[in-house]
mmCIF file of C-alpha atoms in Angstrom:
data_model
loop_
_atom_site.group_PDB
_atom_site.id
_atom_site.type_symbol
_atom_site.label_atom_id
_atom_site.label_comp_id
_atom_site.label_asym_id
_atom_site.label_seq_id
_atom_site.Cartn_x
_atom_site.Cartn_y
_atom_site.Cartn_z
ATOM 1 C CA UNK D 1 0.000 0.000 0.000
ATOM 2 C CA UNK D 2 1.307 3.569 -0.836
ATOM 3 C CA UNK D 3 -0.052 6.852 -0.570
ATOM 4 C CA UNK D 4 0.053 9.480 -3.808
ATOM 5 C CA UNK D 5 0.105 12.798 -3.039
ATOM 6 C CA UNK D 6 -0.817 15.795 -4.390
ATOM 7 C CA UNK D 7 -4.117 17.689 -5.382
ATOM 8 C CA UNK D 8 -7.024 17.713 -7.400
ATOM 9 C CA UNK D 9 -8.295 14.129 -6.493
ATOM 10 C CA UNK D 10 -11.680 13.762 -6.510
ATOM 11 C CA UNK D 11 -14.275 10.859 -5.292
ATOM 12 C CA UNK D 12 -14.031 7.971 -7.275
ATOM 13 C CA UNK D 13 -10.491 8.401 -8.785
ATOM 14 C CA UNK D 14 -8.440 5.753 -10.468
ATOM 15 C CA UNK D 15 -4.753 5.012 -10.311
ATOM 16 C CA UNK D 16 -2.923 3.019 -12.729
ATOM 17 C CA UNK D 17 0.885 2.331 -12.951
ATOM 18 C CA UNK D 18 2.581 1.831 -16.252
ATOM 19 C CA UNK D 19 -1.616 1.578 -17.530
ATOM 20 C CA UNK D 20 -2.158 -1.508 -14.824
ATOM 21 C CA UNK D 21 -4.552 -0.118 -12.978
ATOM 22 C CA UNK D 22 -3.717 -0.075 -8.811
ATOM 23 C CA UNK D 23 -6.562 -1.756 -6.387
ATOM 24 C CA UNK D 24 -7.825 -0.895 -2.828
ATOM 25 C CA UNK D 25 -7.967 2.708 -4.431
ATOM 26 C CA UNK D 26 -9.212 4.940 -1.618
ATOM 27 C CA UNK D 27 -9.714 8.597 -2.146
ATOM 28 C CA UNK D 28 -9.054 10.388 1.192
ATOM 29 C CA UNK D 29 -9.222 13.973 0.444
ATOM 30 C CA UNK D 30 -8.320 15.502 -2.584
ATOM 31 C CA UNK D 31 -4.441 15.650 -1.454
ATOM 32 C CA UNK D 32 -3.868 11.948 -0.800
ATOM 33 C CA UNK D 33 -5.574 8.705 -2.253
ATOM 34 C CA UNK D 34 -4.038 5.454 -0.961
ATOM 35 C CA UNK D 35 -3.687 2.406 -3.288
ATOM 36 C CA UNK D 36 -1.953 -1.178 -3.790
ATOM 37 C CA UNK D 37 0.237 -0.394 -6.947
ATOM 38 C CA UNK D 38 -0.289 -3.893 -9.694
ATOM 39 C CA UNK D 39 2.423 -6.318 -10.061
ATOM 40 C CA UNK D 40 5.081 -4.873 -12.454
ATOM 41 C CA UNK D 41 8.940 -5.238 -13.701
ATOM 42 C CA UNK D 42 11.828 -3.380 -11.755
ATOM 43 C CA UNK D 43 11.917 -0.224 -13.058
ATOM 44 C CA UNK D 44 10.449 3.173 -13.484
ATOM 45 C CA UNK D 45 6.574 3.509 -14.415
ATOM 46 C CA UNK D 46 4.170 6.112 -15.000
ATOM 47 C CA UNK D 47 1.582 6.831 -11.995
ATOM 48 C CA UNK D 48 -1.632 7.994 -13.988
ATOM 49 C CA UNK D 49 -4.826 9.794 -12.005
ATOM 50 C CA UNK D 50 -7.906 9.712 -13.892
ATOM 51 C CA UNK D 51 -10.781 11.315 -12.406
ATOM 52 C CA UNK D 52 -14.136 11.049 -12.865
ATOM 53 C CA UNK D 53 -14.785 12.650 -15.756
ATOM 54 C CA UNK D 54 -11.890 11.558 -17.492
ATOM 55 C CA UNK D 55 -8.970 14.505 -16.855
ATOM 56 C CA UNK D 56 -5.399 12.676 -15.888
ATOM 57 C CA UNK D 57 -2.889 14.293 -13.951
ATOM 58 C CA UNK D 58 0.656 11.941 -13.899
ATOM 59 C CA UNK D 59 3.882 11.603 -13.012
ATOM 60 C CA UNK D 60 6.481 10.117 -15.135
ATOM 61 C CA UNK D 61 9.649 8.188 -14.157
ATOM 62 C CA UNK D 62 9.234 9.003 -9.975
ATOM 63 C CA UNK D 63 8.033 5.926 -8.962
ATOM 64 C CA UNK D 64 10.062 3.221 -9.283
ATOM 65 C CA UNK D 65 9.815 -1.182 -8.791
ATOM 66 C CA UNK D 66 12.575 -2.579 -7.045
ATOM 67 C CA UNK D 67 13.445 -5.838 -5.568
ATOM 68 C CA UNK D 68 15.044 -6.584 -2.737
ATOM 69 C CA UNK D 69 17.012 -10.154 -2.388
ATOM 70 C CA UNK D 70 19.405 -11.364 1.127
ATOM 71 C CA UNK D 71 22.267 -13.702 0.532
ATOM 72 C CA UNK D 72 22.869 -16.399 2.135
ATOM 73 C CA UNK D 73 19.319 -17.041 3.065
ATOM 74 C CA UNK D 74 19.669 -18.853 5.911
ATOM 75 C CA UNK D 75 22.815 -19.167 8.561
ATOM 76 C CA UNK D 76 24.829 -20.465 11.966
ATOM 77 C CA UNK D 77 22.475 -19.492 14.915
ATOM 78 C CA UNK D 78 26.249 -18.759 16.111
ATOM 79 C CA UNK D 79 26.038 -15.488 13.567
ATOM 80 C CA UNK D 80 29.221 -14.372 11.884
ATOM 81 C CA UNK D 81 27.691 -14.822 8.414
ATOM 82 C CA UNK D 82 28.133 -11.705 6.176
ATOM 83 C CA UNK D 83 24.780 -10.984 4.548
ATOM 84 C CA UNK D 84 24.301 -9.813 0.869
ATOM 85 C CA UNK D 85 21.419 -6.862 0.359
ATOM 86 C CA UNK D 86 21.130 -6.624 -3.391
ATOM 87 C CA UNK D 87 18.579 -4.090 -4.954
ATOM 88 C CA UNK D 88 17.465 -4.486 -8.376
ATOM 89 C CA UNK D 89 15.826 -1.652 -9.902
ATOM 90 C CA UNK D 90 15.556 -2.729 -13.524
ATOM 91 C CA UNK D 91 18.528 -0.589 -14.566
ATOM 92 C CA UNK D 92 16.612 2.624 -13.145
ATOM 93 C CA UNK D 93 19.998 3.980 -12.150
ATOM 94 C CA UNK D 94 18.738 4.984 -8.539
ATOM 95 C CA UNK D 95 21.672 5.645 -6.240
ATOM 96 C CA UNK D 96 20.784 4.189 -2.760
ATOM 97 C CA UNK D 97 22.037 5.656 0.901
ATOM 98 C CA UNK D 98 22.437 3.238 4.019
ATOM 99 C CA UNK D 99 21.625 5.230 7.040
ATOM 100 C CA UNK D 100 22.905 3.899 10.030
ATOM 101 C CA UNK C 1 -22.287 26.475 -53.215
ATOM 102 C CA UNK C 2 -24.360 25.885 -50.068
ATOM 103 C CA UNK C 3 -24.304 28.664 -47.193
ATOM 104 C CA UNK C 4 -24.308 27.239 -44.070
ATOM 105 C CA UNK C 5 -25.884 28.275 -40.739
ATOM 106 C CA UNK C 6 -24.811 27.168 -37.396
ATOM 107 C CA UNK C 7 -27.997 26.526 -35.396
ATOM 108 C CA UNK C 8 -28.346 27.058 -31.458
ATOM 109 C CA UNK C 9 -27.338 24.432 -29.466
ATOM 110 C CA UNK C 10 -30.265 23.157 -27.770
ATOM 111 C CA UNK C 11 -28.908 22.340 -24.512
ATOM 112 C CA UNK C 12 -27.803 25.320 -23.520
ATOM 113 C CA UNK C 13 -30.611 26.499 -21.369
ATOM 114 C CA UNK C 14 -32.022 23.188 -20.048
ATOM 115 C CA UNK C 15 -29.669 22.836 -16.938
ATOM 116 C CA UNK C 16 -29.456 19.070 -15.452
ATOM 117 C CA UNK C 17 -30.771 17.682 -18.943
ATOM 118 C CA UNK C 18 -29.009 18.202 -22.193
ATOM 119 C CA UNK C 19 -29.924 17.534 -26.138
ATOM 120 C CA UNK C 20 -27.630 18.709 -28.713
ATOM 121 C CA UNK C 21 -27.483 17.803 -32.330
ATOM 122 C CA UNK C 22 -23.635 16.590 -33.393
ATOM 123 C CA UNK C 23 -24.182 17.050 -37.103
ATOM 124 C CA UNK C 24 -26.511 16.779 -40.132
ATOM 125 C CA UNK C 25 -26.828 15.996 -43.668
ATOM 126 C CA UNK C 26 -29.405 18.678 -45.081
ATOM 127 C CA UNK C 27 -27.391 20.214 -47.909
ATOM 128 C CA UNK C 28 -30.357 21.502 -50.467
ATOM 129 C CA UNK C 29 -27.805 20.565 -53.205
ATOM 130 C CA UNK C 30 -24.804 18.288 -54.737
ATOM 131 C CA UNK C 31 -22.301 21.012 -54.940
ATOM 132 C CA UNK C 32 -21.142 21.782 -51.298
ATOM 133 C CA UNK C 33 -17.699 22.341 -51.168
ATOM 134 C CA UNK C 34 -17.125 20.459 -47.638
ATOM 135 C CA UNK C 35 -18.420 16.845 -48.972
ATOM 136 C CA UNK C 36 -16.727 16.683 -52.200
ATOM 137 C CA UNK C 37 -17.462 13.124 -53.157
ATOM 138 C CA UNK C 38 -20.954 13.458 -52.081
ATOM 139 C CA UNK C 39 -22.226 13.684 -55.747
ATOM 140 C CA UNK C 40 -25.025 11.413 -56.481
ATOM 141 C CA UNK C 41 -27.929 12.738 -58.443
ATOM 142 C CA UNK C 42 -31.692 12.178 -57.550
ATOM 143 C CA UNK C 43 -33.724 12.024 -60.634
ATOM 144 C CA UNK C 44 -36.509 14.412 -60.855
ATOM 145 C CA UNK C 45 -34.797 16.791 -57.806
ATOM 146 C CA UNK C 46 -34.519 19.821 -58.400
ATOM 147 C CA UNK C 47 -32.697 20.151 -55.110
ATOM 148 C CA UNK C 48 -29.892 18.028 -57.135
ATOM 149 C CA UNK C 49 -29.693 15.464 -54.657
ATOM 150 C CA UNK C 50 -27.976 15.320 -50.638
ATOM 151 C CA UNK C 51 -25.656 16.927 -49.038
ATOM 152 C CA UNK C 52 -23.317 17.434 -45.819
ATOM 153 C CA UNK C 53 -23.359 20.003 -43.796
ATOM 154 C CA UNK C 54 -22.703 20.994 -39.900
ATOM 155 C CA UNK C 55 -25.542 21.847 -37.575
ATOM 156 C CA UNK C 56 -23.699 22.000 -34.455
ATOM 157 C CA UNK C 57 -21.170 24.543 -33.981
ATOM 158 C CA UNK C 58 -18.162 23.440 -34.301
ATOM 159 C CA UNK C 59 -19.343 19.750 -35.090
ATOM 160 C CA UNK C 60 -17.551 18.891 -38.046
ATOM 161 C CA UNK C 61 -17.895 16.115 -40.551
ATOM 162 C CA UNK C 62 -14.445 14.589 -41.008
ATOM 163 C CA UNK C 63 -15.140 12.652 -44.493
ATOM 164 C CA UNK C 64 -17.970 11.135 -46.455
ATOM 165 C CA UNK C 65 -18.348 8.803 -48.984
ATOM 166 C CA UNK C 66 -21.200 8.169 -51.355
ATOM 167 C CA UNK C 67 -21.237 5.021 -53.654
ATOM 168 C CA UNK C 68 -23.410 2.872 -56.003
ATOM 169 C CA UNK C 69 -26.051 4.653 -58.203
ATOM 170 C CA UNK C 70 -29.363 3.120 -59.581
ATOM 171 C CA UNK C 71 -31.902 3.411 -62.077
ATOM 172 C CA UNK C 72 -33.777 7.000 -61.808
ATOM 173 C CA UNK C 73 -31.373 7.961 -59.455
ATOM 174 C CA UNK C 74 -31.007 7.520 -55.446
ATOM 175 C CA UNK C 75 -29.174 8.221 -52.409
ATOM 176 C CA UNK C 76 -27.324 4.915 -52.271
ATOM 177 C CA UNK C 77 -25.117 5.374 -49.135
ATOM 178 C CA UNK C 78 -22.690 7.829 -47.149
ATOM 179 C CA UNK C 79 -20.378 7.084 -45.155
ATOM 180 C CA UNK C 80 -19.540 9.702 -42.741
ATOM 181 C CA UNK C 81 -17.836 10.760 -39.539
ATOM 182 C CA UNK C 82 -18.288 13.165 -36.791
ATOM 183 C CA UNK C 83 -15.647 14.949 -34.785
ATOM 184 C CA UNK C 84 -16.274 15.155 -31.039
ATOM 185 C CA UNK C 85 -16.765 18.555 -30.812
ATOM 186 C CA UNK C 86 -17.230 19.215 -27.077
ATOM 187 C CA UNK C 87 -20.753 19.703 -27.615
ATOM 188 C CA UNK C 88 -21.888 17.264 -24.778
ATOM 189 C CA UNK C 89 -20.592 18.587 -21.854
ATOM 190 C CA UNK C 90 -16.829 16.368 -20.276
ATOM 191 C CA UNK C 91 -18.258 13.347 -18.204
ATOM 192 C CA UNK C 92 -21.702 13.701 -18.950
ATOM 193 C CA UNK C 93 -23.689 10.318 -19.203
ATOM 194 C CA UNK C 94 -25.536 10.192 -22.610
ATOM 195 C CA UNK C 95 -28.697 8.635 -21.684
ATOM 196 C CA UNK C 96 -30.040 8.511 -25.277
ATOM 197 C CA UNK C 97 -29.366 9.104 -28.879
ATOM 198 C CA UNK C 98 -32.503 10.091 -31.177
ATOM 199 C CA UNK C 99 -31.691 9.330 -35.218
ATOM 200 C CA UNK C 100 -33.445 11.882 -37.041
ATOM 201 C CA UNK C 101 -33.083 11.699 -41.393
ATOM 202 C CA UNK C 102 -35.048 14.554 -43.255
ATOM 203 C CA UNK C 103 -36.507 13.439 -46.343
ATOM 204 C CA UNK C 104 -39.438 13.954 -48.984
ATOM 205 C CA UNK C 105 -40.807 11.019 -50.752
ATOM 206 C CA UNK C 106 -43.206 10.548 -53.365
ATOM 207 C CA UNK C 107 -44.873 7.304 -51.856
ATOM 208 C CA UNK C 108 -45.115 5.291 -48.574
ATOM 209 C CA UNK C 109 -42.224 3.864 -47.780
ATOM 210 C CA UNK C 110 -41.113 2.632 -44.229
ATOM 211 C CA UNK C 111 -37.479 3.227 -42.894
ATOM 212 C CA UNK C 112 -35.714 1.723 -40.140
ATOM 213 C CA UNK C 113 -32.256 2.572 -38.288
ATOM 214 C CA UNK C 114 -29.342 0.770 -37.420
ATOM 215 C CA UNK C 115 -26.957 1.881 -34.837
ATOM 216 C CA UNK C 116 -23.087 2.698 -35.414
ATOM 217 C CA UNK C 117 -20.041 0.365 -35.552
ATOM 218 C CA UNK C 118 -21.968 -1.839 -37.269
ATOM 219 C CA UNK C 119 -22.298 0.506 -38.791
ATOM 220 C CA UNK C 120 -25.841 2.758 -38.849
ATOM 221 C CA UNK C 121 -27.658 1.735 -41.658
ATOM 222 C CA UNK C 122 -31.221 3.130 -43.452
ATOM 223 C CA UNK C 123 -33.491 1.081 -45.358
ATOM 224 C CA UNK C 124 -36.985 1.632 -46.542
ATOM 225 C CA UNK C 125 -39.758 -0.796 -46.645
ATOM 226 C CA UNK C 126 -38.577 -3.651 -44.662
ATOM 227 C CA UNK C 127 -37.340 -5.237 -47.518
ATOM 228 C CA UNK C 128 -33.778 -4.829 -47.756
ATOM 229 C CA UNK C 129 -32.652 -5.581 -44.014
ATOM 230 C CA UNK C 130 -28.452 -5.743 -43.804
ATOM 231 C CA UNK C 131 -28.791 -7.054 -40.061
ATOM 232 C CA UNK C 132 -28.090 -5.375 -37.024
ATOM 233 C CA UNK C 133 -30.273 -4.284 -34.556
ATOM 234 C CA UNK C 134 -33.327 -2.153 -36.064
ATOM 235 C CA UNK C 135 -35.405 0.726 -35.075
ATOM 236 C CA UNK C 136 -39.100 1.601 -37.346
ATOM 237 C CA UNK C 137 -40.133 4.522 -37.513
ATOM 238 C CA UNK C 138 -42.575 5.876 -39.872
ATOM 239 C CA UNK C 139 -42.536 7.195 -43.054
ATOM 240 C CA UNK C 140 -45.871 8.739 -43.250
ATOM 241 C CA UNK C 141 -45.413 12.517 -42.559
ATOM 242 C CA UNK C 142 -42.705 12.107 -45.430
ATOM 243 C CA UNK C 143 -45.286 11.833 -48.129
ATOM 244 C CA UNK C 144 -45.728 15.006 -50.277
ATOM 245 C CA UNK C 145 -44.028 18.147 -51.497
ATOM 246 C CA UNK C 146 -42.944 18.976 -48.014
ATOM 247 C CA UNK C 147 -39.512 18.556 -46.377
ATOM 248 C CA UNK C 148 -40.484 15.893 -43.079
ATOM 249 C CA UNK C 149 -38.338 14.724 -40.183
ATOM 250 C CA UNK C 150 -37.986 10.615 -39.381
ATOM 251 C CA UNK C 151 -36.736 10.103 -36.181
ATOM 252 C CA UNK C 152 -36.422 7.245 -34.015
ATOM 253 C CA UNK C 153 -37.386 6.363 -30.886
ATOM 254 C CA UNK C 154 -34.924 7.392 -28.396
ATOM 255 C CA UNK C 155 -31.719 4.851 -28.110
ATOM 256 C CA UNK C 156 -30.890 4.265 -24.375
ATOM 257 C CA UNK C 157 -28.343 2.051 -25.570
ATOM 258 C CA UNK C 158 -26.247 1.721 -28.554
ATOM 259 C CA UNK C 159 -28.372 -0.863 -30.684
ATOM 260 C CA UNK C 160 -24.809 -2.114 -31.896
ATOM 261 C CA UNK C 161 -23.520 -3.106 -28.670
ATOM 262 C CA UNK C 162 -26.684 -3.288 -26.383
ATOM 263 C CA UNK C 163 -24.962 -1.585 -23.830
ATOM 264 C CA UNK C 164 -25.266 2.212 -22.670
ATOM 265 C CA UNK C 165 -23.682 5.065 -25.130
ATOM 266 C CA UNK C 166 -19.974 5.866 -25.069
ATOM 267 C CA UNK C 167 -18.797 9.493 -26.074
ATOM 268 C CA UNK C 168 -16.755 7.056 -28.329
ATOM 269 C CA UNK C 169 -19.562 5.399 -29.802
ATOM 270 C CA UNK C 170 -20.870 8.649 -31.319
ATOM 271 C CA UNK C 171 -17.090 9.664 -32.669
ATOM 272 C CA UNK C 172 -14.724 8.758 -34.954
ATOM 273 C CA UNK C 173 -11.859 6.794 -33.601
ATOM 274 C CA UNK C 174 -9.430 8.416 -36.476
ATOM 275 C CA UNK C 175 -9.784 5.374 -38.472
ATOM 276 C CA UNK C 176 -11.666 7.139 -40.272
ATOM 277 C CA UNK C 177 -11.094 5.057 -44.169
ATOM 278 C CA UNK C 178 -12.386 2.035 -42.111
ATOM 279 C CA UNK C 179 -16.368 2.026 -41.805
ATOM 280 C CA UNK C 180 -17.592 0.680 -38.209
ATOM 281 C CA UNK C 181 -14.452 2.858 -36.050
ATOM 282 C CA UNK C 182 -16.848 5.456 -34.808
ATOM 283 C CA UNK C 183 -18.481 5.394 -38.635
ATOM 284 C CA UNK C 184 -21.756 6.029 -39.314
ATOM 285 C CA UNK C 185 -23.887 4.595 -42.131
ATOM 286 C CA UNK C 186 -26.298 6.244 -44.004
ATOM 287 C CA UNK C 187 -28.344 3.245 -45.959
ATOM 288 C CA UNK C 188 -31.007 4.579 -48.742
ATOM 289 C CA UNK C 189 -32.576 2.322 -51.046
ATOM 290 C CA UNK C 190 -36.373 2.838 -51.443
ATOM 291 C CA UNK C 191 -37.926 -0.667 -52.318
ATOM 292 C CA UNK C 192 -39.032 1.077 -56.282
ATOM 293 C CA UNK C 193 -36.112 3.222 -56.970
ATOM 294 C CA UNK C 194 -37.002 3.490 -59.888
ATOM 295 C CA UNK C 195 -40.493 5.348 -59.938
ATOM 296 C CA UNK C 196 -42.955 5.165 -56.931
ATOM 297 C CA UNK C 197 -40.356 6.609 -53.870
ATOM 298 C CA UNK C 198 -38.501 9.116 -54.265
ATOM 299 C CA UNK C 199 -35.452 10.594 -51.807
ATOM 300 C CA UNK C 200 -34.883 13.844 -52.760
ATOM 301 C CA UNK C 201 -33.238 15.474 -49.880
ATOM 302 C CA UNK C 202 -32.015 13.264 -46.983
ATOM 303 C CA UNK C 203 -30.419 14.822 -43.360
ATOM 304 C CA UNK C 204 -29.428 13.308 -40.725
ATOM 305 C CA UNK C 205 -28.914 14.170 -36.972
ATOM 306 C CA UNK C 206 -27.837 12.559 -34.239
ATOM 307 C CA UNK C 207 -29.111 14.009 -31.023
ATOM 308 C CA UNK C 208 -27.640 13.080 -27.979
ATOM 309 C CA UNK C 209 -29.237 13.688 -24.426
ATOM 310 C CA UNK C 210 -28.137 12.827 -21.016
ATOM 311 C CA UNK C 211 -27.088 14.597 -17.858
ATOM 312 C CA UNK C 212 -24.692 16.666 -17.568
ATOM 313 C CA UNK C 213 -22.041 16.495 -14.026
ATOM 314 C CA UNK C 214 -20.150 19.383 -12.242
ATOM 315 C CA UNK C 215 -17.766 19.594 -9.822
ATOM 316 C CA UNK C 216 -18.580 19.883 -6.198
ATOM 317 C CA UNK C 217 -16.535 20.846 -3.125
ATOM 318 C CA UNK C 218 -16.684 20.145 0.249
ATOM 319 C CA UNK C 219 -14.735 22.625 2.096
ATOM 320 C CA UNK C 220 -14.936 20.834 5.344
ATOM 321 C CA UNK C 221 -13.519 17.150 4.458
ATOM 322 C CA UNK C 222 -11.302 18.692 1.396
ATOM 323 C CA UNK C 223 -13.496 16.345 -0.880
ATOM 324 C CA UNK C 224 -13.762 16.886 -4.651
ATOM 325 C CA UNK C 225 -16.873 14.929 -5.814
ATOM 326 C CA UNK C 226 -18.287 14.921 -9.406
ATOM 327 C CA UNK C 227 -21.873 14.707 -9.718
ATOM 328 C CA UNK C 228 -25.224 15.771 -11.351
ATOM 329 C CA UNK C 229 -26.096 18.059 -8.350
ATOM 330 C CA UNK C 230 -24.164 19.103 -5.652
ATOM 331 C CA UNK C 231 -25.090 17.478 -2.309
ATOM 332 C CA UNK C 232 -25.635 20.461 -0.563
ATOM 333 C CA UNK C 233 -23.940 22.222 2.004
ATOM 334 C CA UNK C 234 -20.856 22.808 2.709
ATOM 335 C CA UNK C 235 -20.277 21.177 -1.240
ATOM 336 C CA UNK C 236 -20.477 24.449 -3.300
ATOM 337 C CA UNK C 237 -19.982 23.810 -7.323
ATOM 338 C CA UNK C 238 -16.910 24.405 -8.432
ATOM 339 C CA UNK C 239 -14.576 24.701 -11.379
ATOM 340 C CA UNK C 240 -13.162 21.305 -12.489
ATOM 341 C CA UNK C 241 -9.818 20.635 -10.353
ATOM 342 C CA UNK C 242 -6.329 20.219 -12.175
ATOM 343 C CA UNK C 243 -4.690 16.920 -11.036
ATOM 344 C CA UNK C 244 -1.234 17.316 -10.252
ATOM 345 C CA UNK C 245 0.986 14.373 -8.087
ATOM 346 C CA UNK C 246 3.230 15.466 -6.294
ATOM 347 C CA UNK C 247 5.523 12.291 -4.868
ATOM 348 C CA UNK C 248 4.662 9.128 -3.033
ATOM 349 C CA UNK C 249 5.142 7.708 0.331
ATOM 350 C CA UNK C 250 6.586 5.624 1.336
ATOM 351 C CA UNK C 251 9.113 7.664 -1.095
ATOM 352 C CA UNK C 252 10.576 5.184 -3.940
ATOM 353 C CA UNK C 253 12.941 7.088 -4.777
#
């Protein structure tokens, strides 16, 4: 679940990413509508807001599908294993910070 | 060389309810310089057969075609397409379509409509039926020396599809050399071309009605809602809102 923000939403909006349209769509004012984006390829998409009587507002190349993988999966309850994060972002070119 | 003139919108002063006519074929003659290959000949006419023309402001005809020609002369078909010409008001739900062909004919003769995209088709007499879903309508008032009107009922649905009317369904899809993407299909062929019916001026309109929507506001919840009346207070109408997104959370990037 996300939220979009911004402005202009209005009852009965639809979201779709990439043109899959998003489920659970729930409009709660006309800055914010929460949704469940659609299954879809690492990468950057297009967020598309269609409301009710058919104007769009979007946002091109923001949101972006990533996966997130741990090496080794599983290890000594002892610990000492070095773990692997690796982030695949379908070549989106995102440049990541660790905060610690 | 025809002179044209744009006629009132209907709709215009009828709030919640709205009719306006997208386009018509009413030309008195053959030589109008918008429909080009509209050139068929009705014998007898002095009106020198049918024409296109626009009745809507701004409601344009992108392209017609006329084909086939019979003994004594006759409207044999046109193939035409309308440009969506903002006319019915953004997001309004078109509740029904009427079909309305203008015509003077010499004898009785019985004509029945066919809806678009398969495409809208005319025939007289009940004879010459090309399918589709058909709508009668009478012929009567046509007889004489007097210019009558032949309308259908009122189509709640698209007789093509049997399911409620799409701005699309009434437009062309800009496929236009393709008849059936948003085409319509003007069918003539009296049952005795040759002598006892005769078509010597044909129009055609396509009047859409429906209910318009507006925007609503509700100051208090910050709730945009679009609807055929406003709900009442706080909701005040208001302008349609711009969309604009502004980022996501959790942030993706």
């Amino acid at each position: 679940m996300i939220t979009i923000h911004g402005s202009g939403f209005g009852d009965g909006a639809t979201v779709t990413f990439d043109g899959l349209p998003a489920t659970d769509v729930v409009v709660h004012d006309q800055t914010r509508i929460t949704c469940t984006p659609p299954a879809h390829a690492d990468g950057f998409v297009t967020v598309v807001v269609t409301n009710p009587d058919g104007t769009t507002g979007e946002l091109a190349d923001t949101f972006v599908y990533t996966t997130l993988s741990v090496t080794p999966a599983v290890g000594p309850i002892a610990g000492g294993t070095t773990l692997t994060l690796t982030i695949s972002d379908g070549g989106a070119g995102i440049t990541w910070f660790q905060n610690y | 060389m025809a002179t044209y003139t744009l006629l009132p919108l209907p709709w215009a002063g009828a709030p919640a309810i709205f009719a306006t006519t997208l386009a018509a074929l009413c030309s008195p003659n053959a030589s109008d310089p918008d429909i080009g290959t509209i050139s068929t000949i009705v014998a007898s006419n002095p009106d020198g057969g049918v024409g296109l023309r626009q009745i809507g402001e701004g409601s344009t005809i992108l392209q017609a075609i006329t084909s086939g020609s019979g003994p004594g002369g006759y409207v044999p078909n046109i193939t035409f397409y309308l440009q969506d010409d903002g006319s019915i008001p953004s997001g309004a739900t078109i509740t029904s379509v009427t079909v309305r062909v203008r015509v003077k004919a010499s004898a009785a003769a019985n004509l029945d409509f066919l809806g678009p995209h398969q495409p809208f088709q005319l025939f007289s007499h009940g004879s010459y039926s090309l399918g589709g879903t058909s709508v009668a309508a009478s012929a009567a008032s046509a007889i004489g020396s007097t210019y009558s009107f032949i309308e259908t009922d009122p189509l709640t649905v698209n007789p093509a599809t049997g399911t409620p009317w799409l701005r699309a369904d009434l437009f062309s899809d800009g496929n236009v050399d393709a008849v059936g993407n948003g085409a319509w299909f003007l069918y003539i062929l009296p049952t005795n071309f040759n002598n006892s019916v005769e078509f010597d001026y044909a129009a055609l309109e396509v009047i859409a009605g429906g209910t318009p929507m507006q925007w609503c506001y509700n100051p208090t919840s910050n709730h945009y809602v679009f609807a055929a009346e406003c709900p009442g207070p706080p909701f005040i109408s208001v302008a349609p809102p711009t969309i604009a997104i502004t980022g996501f959370s959790p942030r993706s990037t």
